[in-house]
PDB file of C-alpha atoms in Angstrom:
ATOM      1  CA  MET A   1      62.817  11.175  -0.756  1.00  0.00           C
ATOM      2  CA  GLU A   2      61.806   9.234   2.368  1.00  0.00           C
ATOM      3  CA  LEU A   3      58.290  10.729   2.210  1.00  0.00           C
ATOM      4  CA  LYS A   4      58.035   9.965  -1.502  1.00  0.00           C
ATOM      5  CA  ASN A   5      59.106   6.363  -0.968  1.00  0.00           C
ATOM      6  CA  THR A   6      56.579   5.985   1.845  1.00  0.00           C
ATOM      7  CA  LEU A   7      53.755   7.225  -0.391  1.00  0.00           C
ATOM      8  CA  GLY A   8      54.869   4.810  -3.098  1.00  0.00           C
ATOM      9  CA  VAL A   9      54.709   1.907  -0.651  1.00  0.00           C
ATOM     10  CA  VAL A  10      51.205   2.983   0.448  1.00  0.00           C
ATOM     11  CA  ILE A  11      49.915   3.248  -3.120  1.00  0.00           C
ATOM     12  CA  GLY A  12      51.460  -0.071  -4.066  1.00  0.00           C
ATOM     13  CA  SER A  13      49.989  -1.806  -1.014  1.00  0.00           C
ATOM     14  CA  VAL A  14      46.502  -0.462  -1.694  1.00  0.00           C
ATOM     15  CA  ILE A  15      46.637  -1.575  -5.315  1.00  0.00           C
ATOM     16  CA  ALA A  16      47.908  -4.996  -4.391  1.00  0.00           C
ATOM     17  CA  ALA A  17      45.204  -5.441  -1.767  1.00  0.00           C
ATOM     18  CA  SER A  18      42.377  -4.413  -4.111  1.00  0.00           C
ATOM     19  CA  SER A  19      40.674  -6.893  -6.396  1.00  0.00           C
ATOM     20  CA  PHE A  20      40.499  -5.752  -9.994  1.00  0.00           C
ATOM     21  CA  SER A  21      37.765  -8.309 -10.580  1.00  0.00           C
ATOM     22  CA  ALA A  22      35.384  -6.083  -8.578  1.00  0.00           C
ATOM     23  CA  PHE A  23      35.675  -2.933 -10.660  1.00  0.00           C
ATOM     24  CA  ALA A  24      32.967  -0.462  -9.663  1.00  0.00           C
ATOM     25  CA  GLN A  25      32.460   2.991  -8.249  1.00  0.00           C
ATOM     26  CA  GLY A  26      30.871   3.765  -4.901  1.00  0.00           C
ATOM     27  CA  GLN A  27      31.600   3.049  -1.270  1.00  0.00           C
ATOM     28  CA  GLY A  28      34.787   1.081  -0.759  1.00  0.00           C
ATOM     29  CA  ALA A  29      36.256   2.101  -4.136  1.00  0.00           C
ATOM     30  CA  VAL A  30      39.905   3.111  -4.524  1.00  0.00           C
ATOM     31  CA  GLU A  31      41.118   5.735  -6.999  1.00  0.00           C
ATOM     32  CA  ILE A  32      44.675   6.300  -8.134  1.00  0.00           C
ATOM     33  CA  GLU A  33      45.625   9.276 -10.268  1.00  0.00           C
ATOM     34  CA  ALA A  34      48.502  11.140 -11.849  1.00  0.00           C
ATOM     35  CA  PHE A  35      48.318  14.916 -12.100  1.00  0.00           C
ATOM     36  CA  GLY A  36      50.077  18.034 -13.288  1.00  0.00           C
ATOM     37  CA  LYS A  37      49.353  21.481 -11.847  1.00  0.00           C
ATOM     38  CA  GLN A  38      50.512  25.019 -12.518  1.00  0.00           C
ATOM     39  CA  TYR A  39      51.800  26.542  -9.294  1.00  0.00           C
ATOM     40  CA  TYR A  40      51.284  30.239  -8.516  1.00  0.00           C
ATOM     41  CA  THR A  41      53.363  31.370  -5.532  1.00  0.00           C
ATOM     42  CA  ASP A  42      53.136  34.403  -3.298  1.00  0.00           C
ATOM     43  CA  SER A  43      55.394  37.276  -4.396  1.00  0.00           C
ATOM     44  CA  SER A  44      57.202  37.317  -1.032  1.00  0.00           C
ATOM     45  CA  ARG A  45      58.968  34.074  -1.923  1.00  0.00           C
ATOM     46  CA  ASN A  46      60.972  35.735  -4.737  1.00  0.00           C
ATOM     47  CA  ILE A  47      60.132  32.782  -7.000  1.00  0.00           C
ATOM     48  CA  GLU A  48      59.013  33.075 -10.576  1.00  0.00           C
ATOM     49  CA  ASP A  49      55.419  31.890 -10.993  1.00  0.00           C
ATOM     50  CA  GLU A  50      55.738  29.562 -13.942  1.00  0.00           C
ATOM     51  CA  GLY A  51      56.604  26.401 -12.036  1.00  0.00           C
ATOM     52  CA  GLU A  52      54.655  23.136 -12.100  1.00  0.00           C
ATOM     53  CA  LEU A  53      53.763  20.382  -9.623  1.00  0.00           C
ATOM     54  CA  TYR A  54      53.731  16.813 -10.942  1.00  0.00           C
ATOM     55  CA  GLY A  55      52.669  13.901  -8.794  1.00  0.00           C
ATOM     56  CA  ALA A  56      50.257  11.101  -7.963  1.00  0.00           C
ATOM     57  CA  GLY A  57      47.629  10.310  -5.382  1.00  0.00           C
ATOM     58  CA  VAL A  58      45.399   7.620  -3.962  1.00  0.00           C
ATOM     59  CA  SER A  59      41.868   8.023  -2.538  1.00  0.00           C
ATOM     60  CA  TYR A  60      39.466   5.780  -0.675  1.00  0.00           C
ATOM     61  CA  PHE A  61      35.689   6.266  -0.877  1.00  0.00           C
ATOM     62  CA  LEU A  62      34.182   6.260   2.623  1.00  0.00           C
ATOM     63  CA  THR A  63      30.712   6.520   1.058  1.00  0.00           C
ATOM     64  CA  ASP A  64      29.426   6.714  -2.515  1.00  0.00           C
ATOM     65  CA  ASP A  65      30.148  10.465  -2.440  1.00  0.00           C
ATOM     66  CA  VAL A  66      32.903  11.143   0.126  1.00  0.00           C
ATOM     67  CA  SER A  67      36.526  10.146  -0.362  1.00  0.00           C
ATOM     68  CA  LEU A  68      39.713  10.700   1.599  1.00  0.00           C
ATOM     69  CA  GLY A  69      42.852  11.158  -0.497  1.00  0.00           C
ATOM     70  CA  LEU A  70      46.619  11.323   0.003  1.00  0.00           C
ATOM     71  CA  SER A  71      48.813  12.857  -2.722  1.00  0.00           C
ATOM     72  CA  TYR A  72      52.465  13.636  -3.313  1.00  0.00           C
ATOM     73  CA  GLY A  73      53.994  15.942  -5.926  1.00  0.00           C
ATOM     74  CA  GLU A  74      57.323  17.515  -6.787  1.00  0.00           C
ATOM     75  CA  TYR A  75      57.921  21.028  -8.125  1.00  0.00           C
ATOM     76  CA  HIS A  76      59.588  21.613 -11.493  1.00  0.00           C
ATOM     77  CA  ASP A  77      60.745  24.699 -13.385  1.00  0.00           C
ATOM     78  CA  LEU A  78      60.791  26.927 -10.321  1.00  0.00           C
ATOM     79  CA  THR A  79      63.568  29.551 -10.338  1.00  0.00           C
ATOM     80  CA  SER A  80      64.408  32.571  -8.238  1.00  0.00           C
ATOM     81  CA  ASP A  81      63.346  36.037  -9.411  1.00  0.00           C
ATOM     82  CA  GLU A  82      66.781  37.556  -9.093  1.00  0.00           C
ATOM     83  CA  ALA A  83      69.858  36.155 -10.804  1.00  0.00           C
ATOM     84  CA  GLY A  84      72.830  35.387  -8.572  1.00  0.00           C
ATOM     85  CA  ALA A  85      76.442  34.799  -9.410  1.00  0.00           C
ATOM     86  CA  GLY A  86      75.561  31.661 -11.273  1.00  0.00           C
ATOM     87  CA  GLY A  87      72.282  32.975 -12.785  1.00  0.00           C
ATOM     88  CA  HIS A  88      68.745  32.174 -11.669  1.00  0.00           C
ATOM     89  CA  LYS A  89      68.652  29.586  -8.940  1.00  0.00           C
ATOM     90  CA  ASP A  90      66.666  26.388  -9.508  1.00  0.00           C
ATOM     91  CA  ILE A  91      64.196  25.803  -6.671  1.00  0.00           C
ATOM     92  CA  LYS A  92      63.411  22.226  -5.675  1.00  0.00           C
ATOM     93  CA  GLY A  93      60.606  21.070  -3.411  1.00  0.00           C
ATOM     94  CA  ASN A  94      57.645  18.819  -2.840  1.00  0.00           C
ATOM     95  CA  LEU A  95      54.081  18.947  -1.509  1.00  0.00           C
ATOM     96  CA  THR A  96      52.216  16.247   0.432  1.00  0.00           C
ATOM     97  CA  SER A  97      48.435  16.716   0.866  1.00  0.00           C
ATOM     98  CA  LEU A  98      45.599  15.001   2.721  1.00  0.00           C
ATOM     99  CA  ASP A  99      42.166  16.047   1.415  1.00  0.00           C
ATOM    100  CA  ALA A 100      38.552  15.081   1.924  1.00  0.00           C
ATOM    101  CA  VAL A 101      36.473  15.298  -1.249  1.00  0.00           C
ATOM    102  CA  TYR A 102      32.701  15.445  -1.676  1.00  0.00           C
ATOM    103  CA  HIS A 103      31.415  14.339  -5.096  1.00  0.00           C
ATOM    104  CA  PHE A 104      28.094  15.489  -6.556  1.00  0.00           C
ATOM    105  CA  GLY A 105      25.899  13.325  -8.748  1.00  0.00           C
ATOM    106  CA  GLN A 106      25.619   9.556  -8.948  1.00  0.00           C
ATOM    107  CA  PRO A 107      28.441   7.038  -9.408  1.00  0.00           C
ATOM    108  CA  GLY A 108      28.762   5.888 -12.979  1.00  0.00           C
ATOM    109  CA  VAL A 109      29.840   7.073 -16.411  1.00  0.00           C
ATOM    110  CA  GLY A 110      29.632  10.868 -16.814  1.00  0.00           C
ATOM    111  CA  LEU A 111      30.483  14.089 -14.983  1.00  0.00           C
ATOM    112  CA  ARG A 112      30.898  14.340 -11.211  1.00  0.00           C
ATOM    113  CA  PRO A 113      31.744  17.829  -9.885  1.00  0.00           C
ATOM    114  CA  TYR A 114      33.398  17.939  -6.490  1.00  0.00           C
ATOM    115  CA  VAL A 115      34.672  20.192  -3.714  1.00  0.00           C
ATOM    116  CA  SER A 116      37.612  19.450  -1.429  1.00  0.00           C
ATOM    117  CA  ALA A 117      39.264  20.602   1.783  1.00  0.00           C
ATOM    118  CA  GLY A 118      42.340  19.445   3.645  1.00  0.00           C
ATOM    119  CA  VAL A 119      45.857  20.143   4.848  1.00  0.00           C
ATOM    120  CA  ALA A 120      49.258  19.982   3.169  1.00  0.00           C
ATOM    121  CA  HIS A 121      52.938  20.040   4.043  1.00  0.00           C
ATOM    122  CA  GLN A 122      55.355  21.826   1.738  1.00  0.00           C
ATOM    123  CA  SER A 123      59.114  21.444   1.694  1.00  0.00           C
ATOM    124  CA  ILE A 124      60.708  23.889  -0.785  1.00  0.00           C
ATOM    125  CA  GLY A 125      64.062  25.542  -1.443  1.00  0.00           C
ATOM    126  CA  GLN A 126      64.637  29.222  -0.746  1.00  0.00           C
ATOM    127  CA  ALA A 127      65.697  31.835  -3.258  1.00  0.00           C
ATOM    128  CA  ALA A 128      67.878  33.970  -0.960  1.00  0.00           C
ATOM    129  CA  ARG A 129      69.646  31.321   1.086  1.00  0.00           C
ATOM    130  CA  SER A 130      70.397  27.643   1.318  1.00  0.00           C
ATOM    131  CA  GLY A 131      68.187  25.060   2.992  1.00  0.00           C
ATOM    132  CA  ARG A 132      64.487  24.449   2.685  1.00  0.00           C
ATOM    133  CA  ASP A 133      61.423  26.195   3.986  1.00  0.00           C
ATOM    134  CA  HIS A 134      58.792  23.963   5.621  1.00  0.00           C
ATOM    135  CA  SER A 135      55.205  25.228   5.696  1.00  0.00           C
ATOM    136  CA  THR A 136      51.756  23.932   6.624  1.00  0.00           C
ATOM    137  CA  PHE A 137      48.855  24.800   4.303  1.00  0.00           C
ATOM    138  CA  ALA A 138      45.079  24.704   4.585  1.00  0.00           C
ATOM    139  CA  ASN A 139      43.616  23.648   1.249  1.00  0.00           C
ATOM    140  CA  VAL A 140      40.259  24.241  -0.403  1.00  0.00           C
ATOM    141  CA  GLY A 141      39.450  23.304  -3.941  1.00  0.00           C
ATOM    142  CA  THR A 142      36.895  22.506  -6.575  1.00  0.00           C
ATOM    143  CA  GLY A 143      36.889  20.620  -9.831  1.00  0.00           C
ATOM    144  CA  VAL A 144      35.173  18.132 -12.028  1.00  0.00           C
ATOM    145  CA  LYS A 145      35.808  14.504 -12.945  1.00  0.00           C
ATOM    146  CA  TYR A 146      34.637  12.917 -16.149  1.00  0.00           C
ATOM    147  CA  TYR A 147      34.323   9.130 -15.972  1.00  0.00           C
ATOM    148  CA  VAL A 148      34.944   7.830 -19.469  1.00  0.00           C
ATOM    149  CA  THR A 149      34.055   4.370 -18.179  1.00  0.00           C
ATOM    150  CA  GLU A 150      33.237   3.026 -14.734  1.00  0.00           C
ATOM    151  CA  ASN A 151      36.972   2.859 -14.057  1.00  0.00           C
ATOM    152  CA  LEU A 152      38.763   5.478 -16.151  1.00  0.00           C
ATOM    153  CA  PHE A 153      38.426   9.209 -15.505  1.00  0.00           C
ATOM    154  CA  ALA A 154      39.974  12.577 -16.323  1.00  0.00           C
ATOM    155  CA  LYS A 155      39.823  15.617 -14.067  1.00  0.00           C
ATOM    156  CA  ALA A 156      40.423  19.364 -13.911  1.00  0.00           C
ATOM    157  CA  SER A 157      40.839  21.267 -10.655  1.00  0.00           C
ATOM    158  CA  VAL A 158      41.576  24.596  -8.992  1.00  0.00           C
ATOM    159  CA  ASP A 159      43.101  24.636  -5.493  1.00  0.00           C
ATOM    160  CA  GLY A 160      43.435  27.538  -3.081  1.00  0.00           C
ATOM    161  CA  MET A 161      46.270  27.177  -0.512  1.00  0.00           C
ATOM    162  CA  TYR A 162      46.669  29.234   2.646  1.00  0.00           C
ATOM    163  CA  ASN A 163      50.148  29.176   4.212  1.00  0.00           C
ATOM    164  CA  ILE A 164      49.392  29.052   7.927  1.00  0.00           C
ATOM    165  CA  ASP A 165      52.994  29.660   8.944  1.00  0.00           C
ATOM    166  CA  ALA A 166      53.639  32.656   6.631  1.00  0.00           C
ATOM    167  CA  ASN A 167      50.078  34.009   6.472  1.00  0.00           C
ATOM    168  CA  GLU A 168      50.193  33.942   2.669  1.00  0.00           C
ATOM    169  CA  ALA A 169      47.843  32.678  -0.043  1.00  0.00           C
ATOM    170  CA  GLU A 170      48.837  30.640  -3.103  1.00  0.00           C
ATOM    171  CA  TRP A 171      46.919  28.592  -5.622  1.00  0.00           C
ATOM    172  CA  MET A 172      47.212  25.922  -8.306  1.00  0.00           C
ATOM    173  CA  ALA A 173      45.260  24.833 -11.381  1.00  0.00           C
ATOM    174  CA  GLY A 174      45.729  21.463 -13.041  1.00  0.00           C
ATOM    175  CA  VAL A 175      44.517  18.350 -14.807  1.00  0.00           C
ATOM    176  CA  GLY A 176      44.872  14.625 -14.150  1.00  0.00           C
ATOM    177  CA  VAL A 177      43.862  11.102 -15.147  1.00  0.00           C
ATOM    178  CA  GLY A 178      43.073   8.139 -12.948  1.00  0.00           C
ATOM    179  CA  LEU A 179      41.585   4.715 -12.332  1.00  0.00           C
ATOM    180  CA  ASN A 180      38.718   3.715 -10.045  1.00  0.00           C
ATOM    181  CA  PHE A 181      38.287   0.136  -8.852  1.00  0.00           C
ATOM    182  CA  GLY A 182      37.142  -2.110  -6.022  1.00  0.00           C
ATOM    183  CA  GLY A 183      33.945  -0.263  -5.061  1.00  0.00           C
ATOM    184  CA  GLY A 184      30.732  -1.644  -3.675  1.00  0.00           C
ATOM    185  CA  ALA A 185      28.226   0.059  -5.929  1.00  0.00           C
ATOM    186  CA  GLN A 186      25.698  -2.536  -6.946  1.00  0.00           C
ATOM    187  CA  GLN A 187      25.397  -3.343 -10.577  1.00  0.00           C
ATOM    188  CA  VAL A 188      21.921  -3.344 -12.051  1.00  0.00           C
ATOM    189  CA  ALA A 189      20.927  -6.895 -12.808  1.00  0.00           C
ATOM    190  CA  ALA A 190      19.676  -7.597 -16.276  1.00  0.00           C
ATOM    191  CA  VAL A 191      15.927  -7.563 -16.354  1.00  0.00           C
ATOM    192  CA  GLU A 192      14.567 -10.803 -17.652  1.00  0.00           C
ATOM    193  CA  PRO A 193      11.636 -10.434 -20.019  1.00  0.00           C
ATOM    194  CA  THR A 194       8.305 -10.942 -18.364  1.00  0.00           C
ATOM    195  CA  PRO A 195       6.767 -14.152 -19.650  1.00  0.00           C
ATOM    196  CA  GLU A 196       3.531 -13.801 -21.491  1.00  0.00           C
ATOM    197  CA  PRO A 197       0.642 -14.635 -19.176  1.00  0.00           C
ATOM    198  CA  VAL A 198      -0.945 -17.995 -19.836  1.00  0.00           C
ATOM    199  CA  LEU A 199      -4.651 -17.589 -20.208  1.00  0.00           C
ATOM    200  CA  GLU A 200      -6.453 -20.390 -18.459  1.00  0.00           C
ATOM    201  CA  PRO A 201      -9.890 -21.358 -19.684  1.00  0.00           C
ATOM    202  CA  ALA A 202     -12.643 -19.647 -17.810  1.00  0.00           C
ATOM    203  CA  PRO A 203     -14.249 -21.964 -15.283  1.00  0.00           C
ATOM    204  CA  ALA A 204     -17.604 -23.298 -16.245  1.00  0.00           C
ATOM    205  CA  PRO A 205     -20.392 -21.416 -14.557  1.00  0.00           C
ATOM    206  CA  ILE A 206     -21.726 -23.168 -11.516  1.00  0.00           C
ATOM    207  CA  ALA A 207     -25.409 -23.706 -11.830  1.00  0.00           C
ATOM    208  CA  GLU A 208     -27.217 -22.463  -8.814  1.00  0.00           C
ATOM    209  CA  PRO A 209     -29.616 -24.969  -7.383  1.00  0.00           C
ATOM    210  CA  GLU A 210     -33.167 -24.252  -8.281  1.00  0.00           C
ATOM    211  CA  VAL A 211     -35.225 -23.178  -5.344  1.00  0.00           C
ATOM    212  CA  ALA A 212     -38.561 -24.885  -5.417  1.00  0.00           C
ATOM    213  CA  ALA A 213     -41.499 -22.546  -5.244  1.00  0.00           C
ATOM    214  CA  PRO A 214     -43.350 -22.857  -1.960  1.00  0.00           C
ATOM    215  CA  GLU A 215     -46.490 -24.977  -2.072  1.00  0.00           C
ATOM    216  CA  VAL A 216     -49.686 -23.528  -0.665  1.00  0.00           C
ATOM    217  CA  VAL A 217     -51.879 -25.864   1.381  1.00  0.00           C
ATOM    218  CA  ARG A 218     -55.371 -24.890   2.416  1.00  0.00           C
ATOM    219  CA  VAL A 219     -58.103 -26.186   4.742  1.00  0.00           C
ATOM    220  CA  GLU A 220     -61.688 -24.927   4.472  1.00  0.00           C
ATOM    221  CA  LEU A 221     -64.430 -25.211   7.084  1.00  0.00           C
ATOM    222  CA  ASP A 222     -68.169 -25.211   6.333  1.00  0.00           C
ATOM    223  CA  VAL A 223     -70.387 -25.947   9.372  1.00  0.00           C
ATOM    224  CA  LYS A 224     -74.209 -26.018   8.938  1.00  0.00           C
ATOM    225  CA  PHE A 225     -76.721 -24.921  11.616  1.00  0.00           C
ATOM    226  CA  ASP A 226     -80.374 -25.652  12.378  1.00  0.00           C
ATOM    227  CA  PHE A 227     -82.956 -22.930  11.886  1.00  0.00           C
ATOM    228  CA  ASP A 228     -82.595 -20.141  14.459  1.00  0.00           C
ATOM    229  CA  LYS A 229     -79.896 -22.094  16.353  1.00  0.00           C
ATOM    230  CA  ALA A 230     -76.216 -21.333  17.273  1.00  0.00           C
ATOM    231  CA  ARG A 231     -75.340 -24.773  18.680  1.00  0.00           C
ATOM    232  CA  VAL A 232     -72.696 -26.800  16.814  1.00  0.00           C
ATOM    233  CA  ARG A 233     -74.045 -30.112  15.560  1.00  0.00           C
ATOM    234  CA  GLU A 234     -72.255 -33.290  16.687  1.00  0.00           C
ATOM    235  CA  GLU A 235     -71.500 -34.318  13.097  1.00  0.00           C
ATOM    236  CA  SER A 236     -69.576 -31.036  12.542  1.00  0.00           C
ATOM    237  CA  TYR A 237     -66.953 -31.663  15.243  1.00  0.00           C
ATOM    238  CA  ALA A 238     -64.784 -33.844  12.971  1.00  0.00           C
ATOM    239  CA  GLU A 239     -64.527 -31.078  10.397  1.00  0.00           C
ATOM    240  CA  ILE A 240     -63.723 -28.507  13.083  1.00  0.00           C
ATOM    241  CA  LYS A 241     -61.021 -30.821  14.499  1.00  0.00           C
ATOM    242  CA  ASN A 242     -59.502 -31.162  11.047  1.00  0.00           C
ATOM    243  CA  LEU A 243     -59.058 -27.372  10.929  1.00  0.00           C
ATOM    244  CA  ALA A 244     -57.597 -27.324  14.440  1.00  0.00           C
ATOM    245  CA  ASP A 245     -55.087 -30.086  13.619  1.00  0.00           C
ATOM    246  CA  PHE A 246     -53.950 -28.176  10.511  1.00  0.00           C
ATOM    247  CA  MET A 247     -53.375 -25.013  12.516  1.00  0.00           C
ATOM    248  CA  GLN A 248     -51.444 -26.981  15.165  1.00  0.00           C
ATOM    249  CA  GLN A 249     -49.193 -28.336  12.393  1.00  0.00           C
ATOM    250  CA  TYR A 250     -48.531 -24.809  11.093  1.00  0.00           C
ATOM    251  CA  PRO A 251     -48.331 -22.660  14.237  1.00  0.00           C
ATOM    252  CA  GLN A 252     -47.745 -19.446  12.236  1.00  0.00           C
ATOM    253  CA  THR A 253     -51.297 -19.568  10.835  1.00  0.00           C
ATOM    254  CA  THR A 254     -54.366 -17.671  11.968  1.00  0.00           C
ATOM    255  CA  THR A 255     -57.978 -17.704  10.804  1.00  0.00           C
ATOM    256  CA  VAL A 256     -61.219 -15.712  10.802  1.00  0.00           C
ATOM    257  CA  VAL A 257     -64.441 -17.639  11.526  1.00  0.00           C
ATOM    258  CA  GLU A 258     -67.331 -16.097   9.537  1.00  0.00           C
ATOM    259  CA  GLY A 259     -70.983 -16.542  10.605  1.00  0.00           C
ATOM    260  CA  HIS A 260     -74.014 -16.343   8.242  1.00  0.00           C
ATOM    261  CA  THR A 261     -77.849 -16.741   8.363  1.00  0.00           C
ATOM    262  CA  ASP A 262     -80.752 -17.150   5.976  1.00  0.00           C
ATOM    263  CA  SER A 263     -83.174 -14.306   5.244  1.00  0.00           C
ATOM    264  CA  VAL A 264     -85.851 -15.221   7.750  1.00  0.00           C
ATOM    265  CA  GLY A 265     -86.073 -12.586  10.475  1.00  0.00           C
ATOM    266  CA  THR A 266     -84.939  -9.012  10.819  1.00  0.00           C
ATOM    267  CA  ASP A 267     -81.526  -7.828   9.748  1.00  0.00           C
ATOM    268  CA  GLN A 268     -80.615  -6.913  13.341  1.00  0.00           C
ATOM    269  CA  TYR A 269     -81.634 -10.297  14.668  1.00  0.00           C
ATOM    270  CA  ASN A 270     -79.828 -12.184  11.916  1.00  0.00           C
ATOM    271  CA  GLN A 271     -76.662 -10.110  12.475  1.00  0.00           C
ATOM    272  CA  ARG A 272     -76.555 -11.110  16.125  1.00  0.00           C
ATOM    273  CA  LEU A 273     -77.376 -14.744  15.264  1.00  0.00           C
ATOM    274  CA  SER A 274     -74.457 -14.911  12.764  1.00  0.00           C
ATOM    275  CA  GLU A 275     -72.066 -13.585  15.409  1.00  0.00           C
ATOM    276  CA  ARG A 276     -73.227 -16.210  17.965  1.00  0.00           C
ATOM    277  CA  ARG A 277     -72.730 -19.010  15.395  1.00  0.00           C
ATOM    278  CA  ALA A 278     -69.127 -17.793  14.666  1.00  0.00           C
ATOM    279  CA  ASP A 279     -68.400 -17.576  18.425  1.00  0.00           C
ATOM    280  CA  ALA A 280     -69.691 -21.132  18.919  1.00  0.00           C
ATOM    281  CA  VAL A 281     -67.260 -22.578  16.374  1.00  0.00           C
ATOM    282  CA  ARG A 282     -64.416 -20.498  17.843  1.00  0.00           C
ATOM    283  CA  ASP A 283     -65.140 -21.852  21.327  1.00  0.00           C
ATOM    284  CA  VAL A 284     -64.785 -25.439  20.031  1.00  0.00           C
ATOM    285  CA  LEU A 285     -61.429 -24.613  18.375  1.00  0.00           C
ATOM    286  CA  VAL A 286     -60.022 -22.913  21.487  1.00  0.00           C
ATOM    287  CA  GLU A 287     -61.608 -24.732  24.423  1.00  0.00           C
ATOM    288  CA  GLN A 288     -61.909 -28.253  23.054  1.00  0.00           C
ATOM    289  CA  TYR A 289     -59.027 -28.483  20.595  1.00  0.00           C
ATOM    290  CA  GLY A 290     -56.496 -26.164  22.335  1.00  0.00           C
ATOM    291  CA  LEU A 291     -55.811 -23.419  19.778  1.00  0.00           C
ATOM    292  CA  GLU A 292     -54.519 -20.113  21.134  1.00  0.00           C
ATOM    293  CA  SER A 293     -57.349 -17.610  21.358  1.00  0.00           C
ATOM    294  CA  ASP A 294     -55.354 -14.861  19.613  1.00  0.00           C
ATOM    295  CA  ARG A 295     -55.065 -17.034  16.509  1.00  0.00           C
ATOM    296  CA  VAL A 296     -58.858 -17.308  15.969  1.00  0.00           C
ATOM    297  CA  ASN A 297     -60.990 -14.232  15.259  1.00  0.00           C
ATOM    298  CA  THR A 298     -64.735 -14.066  14.477  1.00  0.00           C
ATOM    299  CA  VAL A 299     -67.040 -11.910  12.381  1.00  0.00           C
ATOM    300  CA  GLY A 300     -70.770 -12.039  11.634  1.00  0.00           C
ATOM    301  CA  TYR A 301     -72.314 -11.075   8.284  1.00  0.00           C
ATOM    302  CA  GLY A 302     -75.989 -11.773   9.053  1.00  0.00           C
ATOM    303  CA  GLU A 303     -78.031 -12.476   5.911  1.00  0.00           C
ATOM    304  CA  SER A 304     -75.888 -10.193   3.714  1.00  0.00           C
ATOM    305  CA  ARG A 305     -73.818 -12.877   1.962  1.00  0.00           C
ATOM    306  CA  PRO A 306     -76.077 -15.734   0.810  1.00  0.00           C
ATOM    307  CA  VAL A 307     -74.597 -18.516  -1.328  1.00  0.00           C
ATOM    308  CA  ALA A 308     -77.953 -20.102  -2.215  1.00  0.00           C
ATOM    309  CA  ASP A 309     -81.583 -19.084  -2.959  1.00  0.00           C
ATOM    310  CA  ASN A 310     -83.336 -17.998   0.250  1.00  0.00           C
ATOM    311  CA  SER A 311     -86.790 -18.566  -1.346  1.00  0.00           C
ATOM    312  CA  THR A 312     -86.485 -22.351  -0.866  1.00  0.00           C
ATOM    313  CA  ASP A 313     -85.971 -24.522   2.207  1.00  0.00           C
ATOM    314  CA  ALA A 314     -82.889 -26.151   0.673  1.00  0.00           C
ATOM    315  CA  GLY A 315     -81.343 -22.804  -0.170  1.00  0.00           C
ATOM    316  CA  ARG A 316     -82.012 -21.402   3.308  1.00  0.00           C
ATOM    317  CA  GLN A 317     -80.359 -24.484   4.870  1.00  0.00           C
ATOM    318  CA  ILE A 318     -77.197 -23.877   2.866  1.00  0.00           C
ATOM    319  CA  ASN A 319     -77.094 -20.222   3.913  1.00  0.00           C
ATOM    320  CA  ARG A 320     -77.299 -21.108   7.661  1.00  0.00           C
ATOM    321  CA  ARG A 321     -73.541 -21.696   7.980  1.00  0.00           C
ATOM    322  CA  VAL A 322     -70.129 -20.837   9.472  1.00  0.00           C
ATOM    323  CA  GLU A 323     -67.095 -20.695   7.145  1.00  0.00           C
ATOM    324  CA  ALA A 324     -63.375 -20.522   7.794  1.00  0.00           C
ATOM    325  CA  GLU A 325     -60.251 -20.903   5.699  1.00  0.00           C
ATOM    326  CA  VAL A 326     -56.556 -21.421   6.598  1.00  0.00           C
ATOM    327  CA  GLU A 327     -53.559 -21.330   4.222  1.00  0.00           C
ATOM    328  CA  ALA A 328     -49.900 -22.279   4.826  1.00  0.00           C
ATOM    329  CA  GLN A 329     -46.794 -22.364   2.628  1.00  0.00           C
ATOM    330  CA  VAL A 330     -44.594 -25.442   2.646  1.00  0.00           C
ATOM    331  CA  ARG A 331     -41.295 -26.060   0.760  1.00  0.00           C
TER     332      ARG A 331
END
């Protein structure tokens, strides 16, 4: 009775300390249950095997899956095999168990199979003599719980019991109902509907600035020469300087100075004369007006490229010339 009262105080204290406003399964949860089991004893006890164990228990979930439970039950309808002077003897007794239980599956409504292991102390009357027999058992078991709700469950179990003191094996099969409360399993928050996306007006296209096409600037040179001469006339220096100034302004430019003659004389002589006329203009550009020599090239065409009629004096004067052209792009 003292052990039964102690268990009652423990169960009552746990229930009182637990908040029913936090009903949930999982780590930190507490379960209380009431059970009834059919008890099958070893034949050496001389006890008929139709007795029952009725009791209650309390468990605490160390994790979402592992619980540690303490239970207490009392035997009923146990009688001795052999009738004595007063008939079959009623056997009284009780069983206190401490079991660790591993639950499969996830916390929540539905089935959760489990396995268990632990120890138990049995105090039970004896068929052949007075007094009680006290034994220590090693327990193993399996079963299934069905959670009707988060908090209410029913269970069925089978327990194997090994009597360490008597080296005997016994077993029980039973059912129970219980309550689960006070756990820490997180409840799934209601998912708020995702608001419809607000379509913002597409930004107006940004006009790219127009890039102005580069402007081409050009300077042309046309220097005339006296008959059979390659000396630059004084009046031609201004035009040559104009070309030099343009090339100084646009230092990326280069030019080719082209020499020409009229048709008087042999082709070989006129070829050499056209080259000397081109070299003369180049020397003025480089030596007098400071252009880099690698920017000014020369070529002679002799009498091969006339621009006027060589049968007249005026036409031959036009053909005795040096030409050059320079282009540059500006933005």
